[in-house]
Tab-separated table of C-alpha atoms and ligand atoms in Angstrom:
chain	number	residue	atom	x	y	z
A	1	MET	CA	-31.165	32.791	11.812
A	2	SER	CA	-29.020	29.956	11.318
A	3	PRO	CA	-28.266	28.829	7.717
A	4	ARG	CA	-30.343	26.152	6.171
A	5	PRO	CA	-28.435	22.983	6.153
A	6	VAL	CA	-27.026	21.606	2.842
A	7	HIS	CA	-28.900	18.847	1.172
A	8	ALA	CA	-27.849	16.501	-1.537
A	9	ALA	CA	-30.236	18.278	-4.046
A	10	ASP	CA	-28.004	21.261	-3.426
A	11	LEU	CA	-25.176	19.360	-4.568
A	12	TYR	CA	-25.695	16.465	-6.741
A	13	SER	CA	-26.697	18.219	-10.021
A	14	LEU	CA	-24.098	20.951	-10.105
A	15	PRO	CA	-21.992	21.231	-12.995
A	16	LEU	CA	-19.567	18.425	-12.595
A	17	MET	CA	-16.503	20.647	-12.338
A	18	ASP	CA	-18.165	22.708	-9.620
A	19	LEU	CA	-19.129	19.584	-7.806
A	20	LEU	CA	-15.634	17.999	-7.871
A	21	PHE	CA	-13.950	21.178	-6.942
A	22	ARG	CA	-16.241	21.422	-3.825
A	23	ALA	CA	-15.731	17.908	-2.847
A	24	GLN	CA	-11.962	17.930	-3.413
A	25	SER	CA	-11.751	21.121	-1.401
A	26	VAL	CA	-13.711	19.637	1.439
A	27	HIS	CA	-11.740	16.465	1.417
A	28	ARG	CA	-8.477	18.457	1.654
A	29	GLN	CA	-9.717	20.207	4.856
A	30	HIS	CA	-9.890	16.851	6.698
A	31	PHE	CA	-7.941	14.184	5.069
A	32	ASP	CA	-4.510	13.610	3.325
A	33	PRO	CA	-5.807	13.476	-0.449
A	34	ASN	CA	-3.209	10.848	-1.473
A	35	SER	CA	-3.984	8.401	1.482
A	36	VAL	CA	-6.441	5.643	1.100
A	37	GLN	CA	-7.701	3.528	4.016
A	38	CYS	CA	-7.667	-0.233	3.018
A	39	SER	CA	-10.061	-2.955	4.202
A	40	LYS	CA	-9.965	-6.588	3.646
A	41	LEU	CA	-13.340	-8.694	3.395
A	42	LEU	CA	-13.742	-12.328	4.478
A	43	SER	CA	-17.111	-13.988	4.120
A	44	ILE	CA	-17.215	-16.167	7.416
A	45	LYS	CA	-20.582	-17.809	6.589
A	46	THR	CA	-21.790	-17.737	2.869
A	47	GLY	CA	-24.993	-18.394	1.116
A	48	GLY	CA	-28.360	-19.660	2.306
A	49	CYS	CA	-29.631	-16.234	3.712
A	50	PRO	CA	-33.375	-16.136	4.445
A	51	GLU	CA	-33.612	-12.397	3.395
A	52	ASP	CA	-34.768	-11.549	0.079
A	53	CYS	CA	-32.288	-8.529	-0.984
A	54	ALA	CA	-32.846	-8.576	-4.752
A	55	TYR	CA	-29.010	-7.832	-5.461
A	56	CYS	CA	-27.749	-10.610	-3.441
A	57	SER	CA	-26.055	-13.831	-4.529
A	58	GLN	CA	-26.351	-14.923	-1.071
A	59	SER	CA	-30.118	-15.158	-0.621
A	60	ALA	CA	-31.759	-18.438	-0.569
A	61	ARG	CA	-34.667	-16.971	-2.296
A	62	ASN	CA	-32.562	-15.950	-5.498
A	63	GLY	CA	-31.696	-18.437	-8.051
A	64	SER	CA	-27.891	-18.124	-7.674
A	65	ASP	CA	-26.367	-21.413	-7.400
A	66	LEU	CA	-24.248	-20.746	-4.317
A	67	GLY	CA	-24.379	-23.346	-1.599
A	68	ALA	CA	-24.870	-22.464	1.859
A	69	SER	CA	-21.678	-22.844	4.078
A	70	LYS	CA	-21.299	-23.187	7.777
A	71	LEU	CA	-19.773	-20.590	9.880
A	72	MET	CA	-16.020	-20.658	9.490
A	73	GLU	CA	-13.974	-21.872	12.227
A	74	VAL	CA	-12.200	-19.311	14.383
A	75	GLU	CA	-8.711	-20.263	13.747
A	76	ARG	CA	-9.020	-20.428	10.006
A	77	VAL	CA	-10.570	-16.823	10.068
A	78	LEU	CA	-7.375	-15.753	12.061
A	79	ALA	CA	-5.173	-17.444	9.772
A	80	GLU	CA	-6.712	-15.377	6.857
A	81	ALA	CA	-6.595	-12.175	8.894
A	82	ARG	CA	-2.923	-12.682	9.503
A	83	ARG	CA	-2.514	-12.832	5.847
A	84	ALA	CA	-4.185	-9.834	5.152
A	85	LYS	CA	-2.358	-7.785	7.786
A	86	ALA	CA	1.040	-8.949	6.183
A	87	ALA	CA	-0.229	-7.713	2.937
A	88	GLY	CA	-1.030	-4.226	4.336
A	89	ALA	CA	-4.710	-4.257	5.268
A	90	THR	CA	-5.542	-2.207	8.488
A	91	ARG	CA	-9.012	-3.208	8.802
A	92	TYR	CA	-10.603	-6.804	8.850
A	93	CYS	CA	-14.334	-7.045	8.010
A	94	MET	CA	-16.039	-10.247	8.409
A	95	GLY	CA	-19.396	-10.857	6.770
A	96	ALA	CA	-22.046	-13.620	7.262
A	97	ALA	CA	-25.469	-14.363	5.449
A	98	TRP	CA	-27.629	-13.753	8.281
A	99	ARG	CA	-30.710	-12.081	8.955
A	100	SER	CA	-29.360	-11.575	12.391
A	101	PRO	CA	-26.688	-13.740	14.489
A	102	LYS	CA	-28.221	-16.597	16.307
A	103	GLU	CA	-27.256	-17.022	20.096
A	104	ARG	CA	-25.435	-20.350	19.058
A	105	ASP	CA	-23.169	-18.456	16.932
A	106	MET	CA	-22.233	-15.695	19.239
A	107	PRO	CA	-19.174	-17.320	21.162
A	108	ALA	CA	-17.412	-18.052	17.758
A	109	VAL	CA	-18.272	-14.542	16.508
A	110	LEU	CA	-16.932	-13.034	19.716
A	111	ALA	CA	-13.632	-14.977	19.678
A	112	MET	CA	-13.266	-13.748	15.951
A	113	VAL	CA	-13.608	-10.286	17.017
A	114	GLN	CA	-11.265	-10.742	19.818
A	115	GLY	CA	-8.633	-12.737	17.810
A	116	VAL	CA	-8.546	-10.164	15.045
A	117	LYS	CA	-8.220	-7.172	17.483
A	118	ASP	CA	-5.330	-9.095	19.109
A	119	LEU	CA	-3.435	-9.306	15.798
A	120	GLY	CA	-3.616	-5.437	15.995
A	121	LEU	CA	-6.042	-5.025	13.207
A	122	GLU	CA	-9.215	-2.852	13.230
A	123	THR	CA	-12.276	-5.129	13.471
A	124	CYS	CA	-15.498	-4.705	11.479
A	125	MET	CA	-18.408	-7.161	11.104
A	126	THR	CA	-21.531	-7.202	9.219
A	127	LEU	CA	-23.839	-9.817	10.565
A	128	GLY	CA	-27.441	-8.522	9.919
A	129	MET	CA	-29.723	-7.039	12.357
A	130	LEU	CA	-28.444	-6.728	15.989
A	131	ASP	CA	-30.247	-6.286	19.202
A	132	SER	CA	-28.690	-4.183	22.038
A	133	ASP	CA	-27.113	-6.991	24.006
A	134	GLN	CA	-25.458	-8.462	20.900
A	135	ALA	CA	-24.136	-4.939	20.014
A	136	LEU	CA	-22.643	-4.456	23.674
A	137	ARG	CA	-21.101	-8.008	23.545
A	138	LEU	CA	-19.646	-7.168	20.301
A	139	LYS	CA	-18.164	-3.933	21.550
A	140	ALA	CA	-16.678	-5.678	24.676
A	141	ALA	CA	-15.030	-8.101	22.609
A	142	GLY	CA	-13.271	-5.444	20.639
A	143	LEU	CA	-15.219	-4.697	17.759
A	144	ASP	CA	-14.354	-1.285	16.282
A	145	TYR	CA	-16.847	-0.962	13.378
A	146	TYR	CA	-20.280	-2.638	12.483
A	147	ASN	CA	-21.555	-2.337	8.841
A	148	HIS	CA	-25.056	-2.226	8.070
A	149	ASN	CA	-26.172	-0.537	5.002
A	150	ILE	CA	-29.574	1.289	4.218
A	151	ASP	CA	-29.027	0.143	0.916
A	152	THR	CA	-31.048	2.730	-0.999
A	153	SER	CA	-33.784	5.441	-0.339
A	154	GLU	CA	-36.567	4.932	1.826
A	155	ARG	CA	-38.944	5.136	-1.324
A	156	TYR	CA	-36.928	2.736	-3.278
A	157	TYR	CA	-36.276	0.262	-0.495
A	158	ALA	CA	-39.450	-2.019	-0.837
A	159	GLU	CA	-38.576	-2.576	-4.398
A	160	VAL	CA	-35.316	-4.206	-3.293
A	161	ILE	CA	-36.002	-5.812	-0.030
A	162	THR	CA	-39.161	-6.957	1.689
A	163	THR	CA	-38.311	-9.277	4.430
A	164	ARG	CA	-36.750	-6.260	6.810
A	165	SER	CA	-37.663	-2.718	6.726
A	166	PHE	CA	-35.793	0.447	6.168
A	167	GLN	CA	-36.672	1.295	9.763
A	168	ASP	CA	-35.416	-1.969	10.970
A	169	ARG	CA	-32.054	-1.017	9.497
A	170	LEU	CA	-32.010	2.458	11.169
A	171	GLU	CA	-32.866	0.723	14.374
A	172	THR	CA	-29.942	-1.520	14.236
A	173	LEU	CA	-27.654	1.227	13.477
A	174	ALA	CA	-28.993	3.197	16.494
A	175	ARG	CA	-28.150	0.140	18.786
A	176	VAL	CA	-24.772	-0.002	17.175
A	177	ARG	CA	-24.107	3.674	17.878
A	178	ALA	CA	-25.514	3.348	21.276
A	179	ALA	CA	-22.931	0.409	22.059
A	180	GLY	CA	-20.119	2.677	21.150
A	181	ILE	CA	-19.140	1.027	17.952
A	182	HIS	CA	-18.233	2.996	14.965
A	183	VAL	CA	-20.988	3.051	12.260
A	184	CYS	CA	-20.201	1.867	8.727
A	185	ALA	CA	-23.383	2.307	6.778
A	186	GLY	CA	-23.886	3.353	3.147
A	187	GLY	CA	-25.788	1.728	0.100
A	188	ILE	CA	-25.814	0.574	-3.508
A	189	VAL	CA	-26.351	2.483	-6.453
A	190	GLY	CA	-27.297	1.229	-10.116
A	191	MET	CA	-30.041	-0.896	-8.855
A	192	GLY	CA	-32.643	0.944	-11.068
A	193	GLU	CA	-33.111	3.826	-8.619
A	194	THR	CA	-33.539	7.619	-9.696
A	195	ALA	CA	-30.961	10.338	-8.884
A	196	ALA	CA	-33.610	11.569	-6.457
A	197	ASP	CA	-33.336	8.055	-4.575
A	198	ARG	CA	-29.514	8.441	-4.570
A	199	MET	CA	-29.779	11.813	-3.093
A	200	ALA	CA	-32.642	10.762	-0.517
A	201	MET	CA	-30.198	7.975	0.456
A	202	LEU	CA	-27.270	10.227	1.262
A	203	ASP	CA	-29.628	12.849	3.128
A	204	THR	CA	-30.554	9.797	5.307
A	205	LEU	CA	-27.020	8.759	6.086
A	206	ALA	CA	-25.993	12.505	6.782
A	207	GLY	CA	-29.062	13.251	8.731
A	208	LEU	CA	-28.560	10.525	11.342
A	209	PRO	CA	-27.906	11.700	14.742
A	210	ASP	CA	-24.055	11.298	14.060
A	211	ALA	CA	-22.931	10.646	10.467
A	212	PRO	CA	-21.382	7.085	9.930
A	213	GLU	CA	-17.841	7.233	10.393
A	214	SER	CA	-17.510	5.075	7.216
A	215	VAL	CA	-19.868	5.256	4.218
A	216	PRO	CA	-19.430	2.360	1.551
A	217	ILE	CA	-20.920	3.399	-1.735
A	218	ASN	CA	-21.290	0.255	-3.693
A	219	MET	CA	-21.809	-0.008	-7.500
A	220	LEU	CA	-24.382	-2.885	-8.181
A	221	MET	CA	-22.585	-5.975	-9.029
A	222	PRO	CA	-25.376	-7.791	-11.032
A	223	MET	CA	-25.280	-11.448	-9.779
A	224	ALA	CA	-26.466	-14.273	-12.026
A	225	GLY	CA	-29.816	-15.521	-10.907
A	226	THR	CA	-30.745	-12.446	-8.813
A	227	PRO	CA	-33.632	-10.376	-9.959
A	228	LEU	CA	-31.249	-7.576	-10.484
A	229	ALA	CA	-29.099	-9.679	-12.869
A	230	ASP	CA	-30.098	-7.984	-16.003
A	231	THR	CA	-30.213	-4.253	-14.560
A	232	PRO	CA	-28.658	-1.837	-17.097
A	233	PRO	CA	-25.461	-0.361	-15.702
A	234	LEU	CA	-25.475	3.026	-14.288
A	235	ASP	CA	-23.706	5.960	-16.017
A	236	PRO	CA	-20.282	6.148	-14.344
A	237	ILE	CA	-20.578	10.044	-13.881
A	238	GLU	CA	-23.671	9.416	-11.716
A	239	PHE	CA	-21.630	7.131	-9.373
A	240	VAL	CA	-19.000	9.941	-9.237
A	241	ARG	CA	-21.630	12.381	-8.452
A	242	THR	CA	-22.845	10.162	-5.448
A	243	ILE	CA	-19.214	9.912	-4.095
A	244	ALA	CA	-18.864	13.542	-4.301
A	245	THR	CA	-22.232	14.371	-2.588
A	246	ALA	CA	-21.427	12.031	0.100
A	247	ARG	CA	-17.874	13.693	0.531
A	248	ILE	CA	-19.382	17.172	0.964
A	249	LEU	CA	-22.391	16.086	3.079
A	250	MET	CA	-20.163	13.921	5.435
A	251	PRO	CA	-16.905	15.631	5.458
A	252	THR	CA	-15.183	13.889	8.216
A	253	SER	CA	-16.377	10.298	7.357
A	254	TYR	CA	-14.426	7.752	5.226
A	255	VAL	CA	-16.215	7.329	1.966
A	256	ARG	CA	-15.337	3.837	0.537
A	257	LEU	CA	-15.266	3.135	-3.156
A	258	SER	CA	-16.755	-0.231	-2.395
A	259	ALA	CA	-18.074	-3.185	-4.516
A	260	GLY	CA	-17.886	-2.902	-8.493
A	261	ARG	CA	-14.170	-1.614	-8.734
A	262	SER	CA	-13.426	-4.747	-10.795
A	263	GLU	CA	-15.736	-3.232	-13.506
A	264	MET	CA	-14.260	0.217	-13.211
A	265	SER	CA	-11.450	1.533	-15.345
A	266	ASP	CA	-8.337	3.457	-13.829
A	267	GLU	CA	-9.745	6.584	-14.967
A	268	LEU	CA	-13.145	6.248	-13.211
A	269	GLN	CA	-11.469	5.135	-9.995
A	270	ALA	CA	-9.178	8.305	-10.145
A	271	LEU	CA	-12.382	10.328	-10.634
A	272	CYS	CA	-13.772	8.529	-7.555
A	273	PHE	CA	-10.738	9.321	-5.377
A	274	PHE	CA	-10.688	12.957	-6.577
A	275	ALA	CA	-14.578	13.227	-5.743
A	276	GLY	CA	-13.497	12.326	-2.176
A	277	ALA	CA	-13.491	8.313	-1.912
A	278	ASN	CA	-10.852	7.464	0.365
A	279	SER	CA	-11.283	3.888	1.439
A	280	ILE	CA	-11.358	0.792	-0.570
A	281	PHE	CA	-11.571	-3.164	-0.295
A	282	VAL	CA	-8.449	-4.939	-1.095
A	283	GLY	CA	-7.758	-8.342	-2.375
A	284	ASP	CA	-9.205	-10.367	-5.208
A	285	LYS	CA	-12.509	-11.344	-3.553
A	286	LEU	CA	-15.224	-9.455	-1.792
A	287	LEU	CA	-17.764	-11.730	-0.363
A	288	THR	CA	-18.843	-13.798	-3.453
A	289	ALA	CA	-17.800	-11.437	-6.185
A	290	GLY	CA	-14.440	-10.583	-7.625
A	291	ASN	CA	-12.301	-7.287	-6.891
A	292	PRO	CA	-9.125	-6.192	-8.433
A	293	ASP	CA	-6.157	-8.226	-7.514
A	294	GLU	CA	-3.138	-7.341	-5.586
A	295	ASP	CA	-0.922	-6.534	-8.377
A	296	LYS	CA	-3.517	-4.409	-10.388
A	297	ASP	CA	-4.261	-2.213	-7.220
A	298	ALA	CA	-0.535	-1.918	-6.684
A	299	ARG	CA	-0.158	-0.508	-10.299
A	300	LEU	CA	-3.140	1.883	-9.800
A	301	PHE	CA	-1.784	3.156	-6.514
A	302	ALA	CA	1.490	3.836	-7.961
A	303	LYS	CA	0.144	5.339	-11.191
A	304	LEU	CA	-1.989	7.834	-9.068
A	305	GLY	CA	0.656	8.360	-6.308
A	306	LEU	CA	-1.679	6.989	-3.692
A	307	ARG	CA	-0.583	5.340	-0.355
A	308	ALA	CA	-2.226	3.079	1.811
A	309	GLU	CA	-3.301	4.553	5.179
A	310	MET	CA	-1.551	3.129	8.360
A	311	LEU	CA	-3.054	2.738	11.652
A	312	ALA	CA	-2.180	5.733	13.901
A	313	GLU	CA	0.216	3.794	16.089
A	314	ALA	CA	2.120	2.496	13.115
A	315	ALA	CA	2.201	5.702	11.083
A	316	PRO	CA	5.354	7.522	10.293
A	317	ALA	CA	6.212	11.240	11.456
A	318	PRO	CA	3.753	13.764	9.864
A	319	ASP	CA	6.338	15.096	7.640
A	320	HIS	CA	7.056	11.727	6.045
A	321	ALA	CA	3.308	11.089	5.885
A	322	ALA	CA	2.842	14.102	3.729
A	323	GLU	CA	5.253	12.946	1.105
A	324	PRO	CA	3.900	11.282	-1.993
A	325	GLU	CA	6.184	8.042	-1.646
A	326	HIS	CA	4.572	4.764	-0.497
A	327	GLY	CA	5.514	4.747	3.337
A	328	CYS	CA	4.019	1.434	4.248
A	329	ALA	CA	4.871	-2.196	4.496
A	330	CYS	CA	3.109	-3.201	1.360
A	331	ALA	CA	5.258	-1.621	-1.293
A	332	GLY	CA	2.921	0.276	-3.389
A	333	GLY	CA	-0.747	-0.718	-2.924
A	334	CYS	CA	-2.356	-1.926	0.067
A	335	ALA	CA	-3.706	-5.063	-1.937
A	336	VAL	CA	-3.865	-8.410	-0.442
B	401	LIG	N1	-26.111	-9.971	5.645
B	401	LIG	C1	-25.638	-8.986	6.097
B	401	LIG	C2	-26.545	-7.688	5.921
B	401	LIG	O1	-27.090	-7.704	4.526
B	401	LIG	O2	-26.552	-6.705	6.775
B	401	LIG	C3	-24.058	-8.566	5.757
B	401	LIG	C4	-23.696	-8.906	4.324
B	401	LIG	S1	-24.359	-8.018	2.992
B	401	LIG	C5	-23.761	-8.853	1.606
B	401	LIG	C6	-23.672	-6.366	3.116
B	401	LIG	C7	-23.966	-5.374	2.082
B	401	LIG	O3	-23.285	-5.798	0.618
B	401	LIG	C8	-25.224	-5.080	1.576
B	401	LIG	O4	-25.955	-4.432	2.404
B	401	LIG	C9	-25.158	-4.621	0.126
B	401	LIG	O5	-25.239	-2.945	0.495
B	401	LIG	C10	-23.798	-5.063	-0.370
B	401	LIG	N2	-24.105	-5.899	-1.261
B	401	LIG	C11	-24.330	-7.178	-1.376
B	401	LIG	N3	-24.580	-7.650	-2.632
B	401	LIG	C12	-24.024	-6.716	-3.569
B	401	LIG	C13	-23.857	-6.592	-5.036
B	401	LIG	N4	-24.058	-7.592	-5.765
B	401	LIG	N5	-23.460	-5.530	-5.429
B	401	LIG	C14	-23.218	-4.419	-4.555
B	401	LIG	N6	-23.273	-4.494	-3.296
B	401	LIG	C15	-23.701	-5.606	-2.779
B	402	LIG	C1	-20.489	-3.078	1.811
B	402	LIG	O1	-20.938	-2.114	1.851
B	402	LIG	N1	-19.799	-3.843	0.865
B	402	LIG	C2	-19.500	-5.000	1.089
B	402	LIG	C3	-19.417	-4.937	2.654
B	402	LIG	N2	-20.194	-3.681	2.968
B	402	LIG	C4	-19.917	-6.084	3.391
B	402	LIG	C5	-19.883	-6.189	0.443
B	402	LIG	C6	-20.014	-5.842	-1.006
B	402	LIG	C7	-20.594	-7.365	-1.532
B	402	LIG	C8	-20.379	-7.460	-3.038
B	402	LIG	C9	-20.971	-8.843	-3.530
B	402	LIG	C10	-20.514	-9.920	-3.192
B	402	LIG	O2	-19.256	-10.240	-2.996
B	402	LIG	O3	-21.193	-10.980	-3.050
B	403	LIG	FE1	-28.579	-11.923	3.235
B	403	LIG	FE2	-27.234	-9.778	3.583
B	403	LIG	FE3	-27.517	-10.885	1.090
B	403	LIG	FE4	-29.557	-9.557	2.220
B	403	LIG	S1	-27.467	-8.865	1.697
B	403	LIG	S2	-29.494	-11.694	1.202
B	403	LIG	S3	-29.349	-10.192	4.345
B	403	LIG	S4	-26.375	-11.809	2.854
């Protein structure tokens, strides 16, 4: 009889030292523990979103006083991407406050993907729900990753979003996978969910036909005017447990210590890296919220002996890559 698959419930509540030891051991089997993948985010269309995600500053239904912008021009996006590359980011993620892309916007979006890819960066987009045709066209334009989060457990989902279902999210993820695009899917913790919800979210992600290549774990950033603005902060150790459990359940995926780093101490971030997080967003802005600036991340990386991961073609020989020095163009961190 084959052994029962491991579930989040077998891991999440272990004594913390046991959980961390297991997570770090699994991490070292598949990754260099001192290397962190660095992505840069750009909001290519901000605000005025028709969806009702309770955490989001960009929903037109929430009371945040963010205006609605138009889709950015392709050349402006490419200028920003060049800056991000010069500062050491290897993946460029473009996000739009849409329910799903409209046909009239597709030519510009495809040109952005193509242009960013031509710069030698990995490309990522997050545009809401996709149909199969849109996914295939994005793939053909050179899209490497598509981000679409399940956000929380199936049980808690309806407390947070009512305008599209958990099943809708899974269907978009399946279309992205079928188009041959790498999947980036994770969620948010600290929205008032229970530990069981966090576990169920991780079981859903790990139980997809193929685990996502990239798993962003966001700490809720309470945004003024949203229904979740006054949510009490989650105990940081619960956040670390979520990261460690994700690492063990999805051993070969990149686990991203995503939104919320600006509110985290160096010590908490260090614990998250030890628990198996190996990807971050760099630069002082996420989509609408803040993120640690370039200098702060450079100091953190230097203090912890971390290095920004380079793309395979630009990476040095393996013996150099294993050294704890910074081997990249960005002099210490990969902050943008
Ligand atoms: N509109 C697209 C969508 O929802 O698919 C793309 C952008 S949306 C902002 C991407 C993800 O960012 C959300 O699914 C959510 O997980 C995360 N996010 C948004 N606002 C956040 C907040 N205030 N705190 C933490 N994570 C957040
Ligand atoms: C993800 O999981 N986190 C990013 C990215 N995917 C698109 C977005 C975080 C947004 C944080 C809130 C804001 O900037 O408005
Ligand atoms: Fe719109 Fe995305 Fe924000 Fe939801 S998370 S309101 S879909 S921008």
